[in-house]
Coordinates of C-alpha atoms in Angstrom, one line a residue:
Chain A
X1 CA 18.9 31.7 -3.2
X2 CA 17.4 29.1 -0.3
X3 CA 18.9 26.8 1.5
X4 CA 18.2 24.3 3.6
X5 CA 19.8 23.6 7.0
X6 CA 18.9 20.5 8.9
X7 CA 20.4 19.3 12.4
X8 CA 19.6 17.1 15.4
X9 CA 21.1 16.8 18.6
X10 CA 22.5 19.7 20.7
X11 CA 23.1 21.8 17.2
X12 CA 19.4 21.5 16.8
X13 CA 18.5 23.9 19.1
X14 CA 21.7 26.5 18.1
X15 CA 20.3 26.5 14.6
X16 CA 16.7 27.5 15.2
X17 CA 14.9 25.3 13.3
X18 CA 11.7 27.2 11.2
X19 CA 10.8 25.1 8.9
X20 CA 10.3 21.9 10.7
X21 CA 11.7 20.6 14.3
X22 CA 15.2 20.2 12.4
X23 CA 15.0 22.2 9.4
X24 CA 16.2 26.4 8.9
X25 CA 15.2 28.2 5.8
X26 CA 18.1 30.3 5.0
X27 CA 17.8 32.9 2.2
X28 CA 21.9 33.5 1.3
X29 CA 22.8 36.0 -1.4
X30 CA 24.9 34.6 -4.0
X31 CA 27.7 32.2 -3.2
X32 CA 28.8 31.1 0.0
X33 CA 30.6 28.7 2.2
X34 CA 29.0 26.5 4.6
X35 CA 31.5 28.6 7.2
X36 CA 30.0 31.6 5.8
X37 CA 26.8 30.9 5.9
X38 CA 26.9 29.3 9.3
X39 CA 28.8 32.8 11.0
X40 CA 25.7 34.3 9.1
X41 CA 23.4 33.2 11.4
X42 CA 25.6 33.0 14.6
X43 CA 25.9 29.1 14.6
X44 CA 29.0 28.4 15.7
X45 CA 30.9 25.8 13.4
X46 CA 33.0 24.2 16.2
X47 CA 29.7 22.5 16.9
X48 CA 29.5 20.4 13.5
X49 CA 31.1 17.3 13.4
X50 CA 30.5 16.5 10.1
X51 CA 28.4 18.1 6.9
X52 CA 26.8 15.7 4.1
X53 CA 24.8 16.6 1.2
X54 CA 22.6 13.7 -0.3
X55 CA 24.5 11.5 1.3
X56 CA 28.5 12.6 1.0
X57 CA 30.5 13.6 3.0
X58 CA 31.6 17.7 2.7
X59 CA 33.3 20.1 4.4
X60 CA 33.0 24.1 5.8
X61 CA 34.5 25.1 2.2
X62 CA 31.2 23.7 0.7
X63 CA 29.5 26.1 -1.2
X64 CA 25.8 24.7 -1.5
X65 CA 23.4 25.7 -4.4
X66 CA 19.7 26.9 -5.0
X67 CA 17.5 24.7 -3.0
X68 CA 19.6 22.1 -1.4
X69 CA 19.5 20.7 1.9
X70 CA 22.6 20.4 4.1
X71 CA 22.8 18.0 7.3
X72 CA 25.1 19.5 10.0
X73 CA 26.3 16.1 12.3
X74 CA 26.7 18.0 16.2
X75 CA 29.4 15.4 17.8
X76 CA 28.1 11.9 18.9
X77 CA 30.5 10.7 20.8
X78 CA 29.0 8.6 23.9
X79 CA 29.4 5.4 24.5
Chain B
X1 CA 39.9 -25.9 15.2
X2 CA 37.0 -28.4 15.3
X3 CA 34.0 -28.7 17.2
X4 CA 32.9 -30.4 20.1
X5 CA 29.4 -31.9 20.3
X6 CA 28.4 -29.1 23.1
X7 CA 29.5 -26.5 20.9
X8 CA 27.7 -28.1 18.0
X9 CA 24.1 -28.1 19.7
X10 CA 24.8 -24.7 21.3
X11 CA 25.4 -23.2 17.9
X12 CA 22.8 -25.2 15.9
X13 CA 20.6 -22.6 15.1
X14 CA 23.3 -20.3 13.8
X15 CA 25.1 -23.3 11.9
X16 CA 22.1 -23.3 9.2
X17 CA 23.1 -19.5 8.9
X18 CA 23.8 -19.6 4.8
X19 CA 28.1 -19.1 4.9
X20 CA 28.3 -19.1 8.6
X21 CA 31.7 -20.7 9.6
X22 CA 31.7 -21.5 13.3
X23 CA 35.2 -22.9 13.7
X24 CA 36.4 -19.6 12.0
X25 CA 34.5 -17.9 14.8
X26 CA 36.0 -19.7 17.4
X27 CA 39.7 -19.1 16.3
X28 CA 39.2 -15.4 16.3
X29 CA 40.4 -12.8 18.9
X30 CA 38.7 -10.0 19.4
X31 CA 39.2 -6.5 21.6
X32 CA 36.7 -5.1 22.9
X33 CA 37.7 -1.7 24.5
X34 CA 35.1 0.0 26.8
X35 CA 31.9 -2.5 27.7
X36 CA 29.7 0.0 29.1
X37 CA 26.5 1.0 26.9
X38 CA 28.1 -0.4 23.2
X39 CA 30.8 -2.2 24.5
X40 CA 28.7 -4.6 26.3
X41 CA 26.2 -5.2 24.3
X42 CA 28.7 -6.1 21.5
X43 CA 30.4 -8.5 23.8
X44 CA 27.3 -10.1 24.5
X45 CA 26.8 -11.0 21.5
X46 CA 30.1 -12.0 20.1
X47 CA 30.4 -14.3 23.8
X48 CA 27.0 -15.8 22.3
X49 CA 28.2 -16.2 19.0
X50 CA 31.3 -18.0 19.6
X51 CA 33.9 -15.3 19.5
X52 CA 36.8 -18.2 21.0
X53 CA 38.8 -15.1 22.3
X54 CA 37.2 -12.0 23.5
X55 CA 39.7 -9.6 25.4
X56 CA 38.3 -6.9 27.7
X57 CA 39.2 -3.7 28.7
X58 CA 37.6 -1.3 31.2
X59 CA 39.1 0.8 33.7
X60 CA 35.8 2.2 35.3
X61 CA 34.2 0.5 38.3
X62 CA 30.2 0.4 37.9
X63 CA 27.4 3.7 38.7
X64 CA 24.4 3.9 39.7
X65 CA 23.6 6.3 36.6
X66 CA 24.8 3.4 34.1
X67 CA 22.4 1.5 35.1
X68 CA 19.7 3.2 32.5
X69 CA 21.1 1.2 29.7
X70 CA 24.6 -0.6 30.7
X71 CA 22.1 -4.0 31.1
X72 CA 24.6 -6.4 31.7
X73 CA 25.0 -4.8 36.2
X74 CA 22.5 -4.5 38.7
X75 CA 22.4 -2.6 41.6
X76 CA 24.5 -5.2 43.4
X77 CA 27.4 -4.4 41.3
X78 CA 28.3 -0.6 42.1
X79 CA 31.6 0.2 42.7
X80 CA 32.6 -3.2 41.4
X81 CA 34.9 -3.1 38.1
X82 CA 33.4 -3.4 34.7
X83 CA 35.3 -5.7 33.0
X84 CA 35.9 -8.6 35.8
X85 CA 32.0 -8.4 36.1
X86 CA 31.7 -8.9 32.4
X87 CA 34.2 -11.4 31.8
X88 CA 32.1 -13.1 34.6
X89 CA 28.7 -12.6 33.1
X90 CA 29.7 -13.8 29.9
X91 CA 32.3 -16.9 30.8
X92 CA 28.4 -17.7 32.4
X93 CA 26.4 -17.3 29.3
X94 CA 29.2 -19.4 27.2
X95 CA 31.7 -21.2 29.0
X96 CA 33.0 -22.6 25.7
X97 CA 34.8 -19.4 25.2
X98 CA 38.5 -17.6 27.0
X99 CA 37.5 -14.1 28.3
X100 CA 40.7 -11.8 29.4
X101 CA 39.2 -8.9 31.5
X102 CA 41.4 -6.2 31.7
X103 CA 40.5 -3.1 34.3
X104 CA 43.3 -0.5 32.9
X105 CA 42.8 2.6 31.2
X106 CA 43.3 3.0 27.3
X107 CA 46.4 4.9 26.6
X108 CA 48.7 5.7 24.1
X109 CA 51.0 3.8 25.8
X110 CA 49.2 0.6 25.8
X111 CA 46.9 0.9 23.3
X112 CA 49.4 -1.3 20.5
X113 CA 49.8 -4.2 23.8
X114 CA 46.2 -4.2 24.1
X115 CA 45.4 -4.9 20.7
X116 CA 48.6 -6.9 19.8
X117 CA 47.7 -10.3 18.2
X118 CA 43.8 -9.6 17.8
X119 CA 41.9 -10.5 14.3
X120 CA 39.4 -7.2 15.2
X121 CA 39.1 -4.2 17.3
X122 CA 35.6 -2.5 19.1
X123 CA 34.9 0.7 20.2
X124 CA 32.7 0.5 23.1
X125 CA 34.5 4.0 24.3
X126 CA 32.6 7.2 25.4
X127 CA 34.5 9.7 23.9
X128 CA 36.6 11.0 20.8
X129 CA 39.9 11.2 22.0
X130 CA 40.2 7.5 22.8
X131 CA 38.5 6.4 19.9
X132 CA 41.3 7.9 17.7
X133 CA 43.8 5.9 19.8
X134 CA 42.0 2.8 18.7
X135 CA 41.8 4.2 15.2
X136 CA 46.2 4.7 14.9
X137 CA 47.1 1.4 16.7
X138 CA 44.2 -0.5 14.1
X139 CA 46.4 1.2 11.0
X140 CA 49.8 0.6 12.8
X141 CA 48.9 -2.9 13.4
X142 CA 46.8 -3.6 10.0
X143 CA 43.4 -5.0 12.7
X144 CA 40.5 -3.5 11.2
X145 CA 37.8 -1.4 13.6
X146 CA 34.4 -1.6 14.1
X147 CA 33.9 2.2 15.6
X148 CA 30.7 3.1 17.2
X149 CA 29.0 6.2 18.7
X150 CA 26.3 7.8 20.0
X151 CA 24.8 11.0 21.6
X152 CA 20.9 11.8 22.4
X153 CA 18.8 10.4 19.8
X154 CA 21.7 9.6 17.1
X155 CA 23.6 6.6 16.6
X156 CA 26.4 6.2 14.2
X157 CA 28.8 3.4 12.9
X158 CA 31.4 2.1 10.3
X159 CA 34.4 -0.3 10.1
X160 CA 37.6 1.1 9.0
X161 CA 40.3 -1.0 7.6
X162 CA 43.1 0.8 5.7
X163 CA 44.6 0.8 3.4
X164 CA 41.4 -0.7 1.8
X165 CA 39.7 2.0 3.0
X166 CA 39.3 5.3 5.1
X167 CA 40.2 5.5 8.9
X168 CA 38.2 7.7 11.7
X169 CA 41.0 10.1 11.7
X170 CA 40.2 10.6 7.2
X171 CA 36.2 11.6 9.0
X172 CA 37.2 13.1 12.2
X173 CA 40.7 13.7 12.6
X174 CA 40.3 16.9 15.8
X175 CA 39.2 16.0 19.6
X176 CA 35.2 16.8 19.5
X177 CA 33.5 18.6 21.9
X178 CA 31.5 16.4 24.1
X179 CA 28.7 17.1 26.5
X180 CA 29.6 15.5 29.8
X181 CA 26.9 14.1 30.9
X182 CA 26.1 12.6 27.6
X183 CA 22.6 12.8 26.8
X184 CA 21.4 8.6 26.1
X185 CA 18.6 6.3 26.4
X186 CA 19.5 2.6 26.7
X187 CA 17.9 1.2 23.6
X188 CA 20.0 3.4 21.5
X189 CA 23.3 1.9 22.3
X190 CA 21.3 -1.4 22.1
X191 CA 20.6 -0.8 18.6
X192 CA 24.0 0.3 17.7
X193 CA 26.0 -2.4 19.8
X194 CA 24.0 -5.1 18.4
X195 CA 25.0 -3.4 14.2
X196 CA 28.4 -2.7 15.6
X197 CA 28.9 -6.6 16.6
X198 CA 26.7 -8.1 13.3
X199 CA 29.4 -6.1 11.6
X200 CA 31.9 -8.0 14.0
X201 CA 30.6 -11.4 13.2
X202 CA 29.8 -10.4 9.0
X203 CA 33.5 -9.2 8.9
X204 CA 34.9 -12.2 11.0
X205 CA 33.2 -14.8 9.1
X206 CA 34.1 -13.3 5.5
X207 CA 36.0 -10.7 5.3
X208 CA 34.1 -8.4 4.0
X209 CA 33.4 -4.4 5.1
X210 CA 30.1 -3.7 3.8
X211 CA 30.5 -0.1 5.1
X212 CA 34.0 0.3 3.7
X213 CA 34.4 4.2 3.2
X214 CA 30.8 5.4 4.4
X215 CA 29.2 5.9 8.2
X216 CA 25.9 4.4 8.6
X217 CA 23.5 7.1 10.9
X218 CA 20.6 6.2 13.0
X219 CA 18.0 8.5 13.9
X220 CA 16.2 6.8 16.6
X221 CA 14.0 10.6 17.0
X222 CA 12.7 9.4 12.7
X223 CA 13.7 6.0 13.2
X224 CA 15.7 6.0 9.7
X225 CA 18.9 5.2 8.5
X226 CA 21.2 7.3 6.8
X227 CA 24.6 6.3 5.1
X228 CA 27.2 8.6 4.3
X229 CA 29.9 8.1 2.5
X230 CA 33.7 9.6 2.2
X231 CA 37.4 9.1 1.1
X232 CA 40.4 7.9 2.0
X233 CA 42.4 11.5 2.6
X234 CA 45.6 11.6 1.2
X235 CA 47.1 14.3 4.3
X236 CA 45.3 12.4 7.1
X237 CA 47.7 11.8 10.0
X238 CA 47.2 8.5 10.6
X239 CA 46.8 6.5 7.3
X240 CA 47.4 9.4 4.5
X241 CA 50.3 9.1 2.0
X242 CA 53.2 10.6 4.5
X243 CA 52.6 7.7 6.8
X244 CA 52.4 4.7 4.9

């Protein structure tokens, strides 16, 4: 299935965006953990802050499905 | 707490505000923590609104490479401390208001002192580690916190007030890794200093936490605004079940 990875920030340019500036296509077979998925493709996860699907709040454990798109937060934590 | 006539023509305009409550305004405290980029423009605009007690604390003494976006210091005032300079600026802008300027560092330590006997807290803090300080003495001593953030092109906010809802520590409980320098443009900690204190003033005048359990994004590269929302965690550290 495809997924859709989408960061800004630092993480942007870890994550090799293909599909747009902040976008990665990412063909994953069957199911798999956002942790998974990210060691996939050599993005490491100490580097996301925070996850969120349409809007909520998930975690590495999240195991997305055919088609969505997942927002990986880098830390933001200037003042 | 009633008005006096000055006070009453220099808050006209806000007075015709629908459920604006100035004398409410002026009998809160407020801590401000930090008044570099978010801090001070937050402070600006609660010392404009009528804040009556704004205490401030900043241990760092002014740069020249603050000067990109921290608009309330010129070039006259490096090497001069943040907060005296502030308290001074503002105590300008509104002498109807009591500014306490404090120039120590945020500790664990102080942090409870610091915030002892104030109505709200503010993150105007450039890292994590701090910011979680704030978040524990807020839940210890029940003052909600207006917590701000931001790196490169994102902004982020949200006011946490357990036990009615989540703190920082139920979103980000670790330490974060942090670029030093941080990457910023001075309109971006405009923007989110100016949400962080209409949160302030929304949440002073009525009590309400329009962002209760959810942290509102800005992405100043797509200029949109993204809320996402979360829960309360029952093992978080600071304000899950085992510490209440």
């Amino acid at each position: 299935m495809i997924i859709y990875l989408r960061a800004g920030g630092q993480l942007r340019e870890k994550l090799k965006p293909d599909v747009d500036h902040y976008t990665r296509k990412v063909e994953i077979d069957g199911e798999k953990t956002i942790a998974e998925i990210l060691k996939d493709i050599s993005v490491d996860s100490a580097f996301v802050a925070l996850i969120h699907v349409d809007g909520k709040l998930k975690d590495l454990s999240f195991k997305p499905s055919d088609g969505q798109t997942i927002t990986l937060q880098p830390p933001v934590s200037g003042g | 707490m009633s008005l006096s006539k000055s006070e009453i023509e220099r808050y006209q305009r806000q007075l015709l505000v629908d459920g604006w409550d100035q004398e409410r305004l002026k009998s809160a405290r407020v801590l401000i923590v930090g008044v570099g980029g978010l801090g001070g423009i937050s402070a600006t605009y609660l010392a404009a609104a009528g804040v009556g007690h704004l205490r401030i604390c900043d241990s760092d003494s002014v740069e020249q490479s603050n000067l990109n976006r921290q608009i309330l210091f010129t070039a006259e005032d490096i090497g001069k401390p943040k907060a005296a300079l502030v308290a001074r600026r503002l105590s300008a802008q509104n002498p109807e208001i009591e500014i306490e300027a404090i120039s120590n560092k945020l500790t664990e330590a102080n942090v409870s002192g610091l915030a002892s006997g104030c109505d709200l807290i503010i993150d105007g803090l450039d890292n994590h580690s701090d910011r979680l300080k704030l978040n524990k003495a807020s839940f210890d001593l029940n003052i909600p916190f207006v917590y701000g953030a931001i790196n490169e092109w994102l902004g982020q906010l949200s006011l946490f007030n357990p036990p009615q809802s989540a703190c920082l520590a139920c979103l980000m409980p670790e330490e974060l890794p942090s670029l030093k320098p941080t990457p910023v443009f001075g309109a971006l900690p405009g923007v989110i200093g100016s949400l962080q204190a209409t949160l302030a003033l929304r949440y002073l005048l009525t009590g309400e936490n329009p962002v209760s359990n959810a942290l509102l994004i800005f992405r100043a590269d797509s200029m949109t605004f993204e809320t996402v929302t979360f829960e309360r965690r029952p093992g978080c550290g600071v304000c899950g079940e085992s510490c209440r």
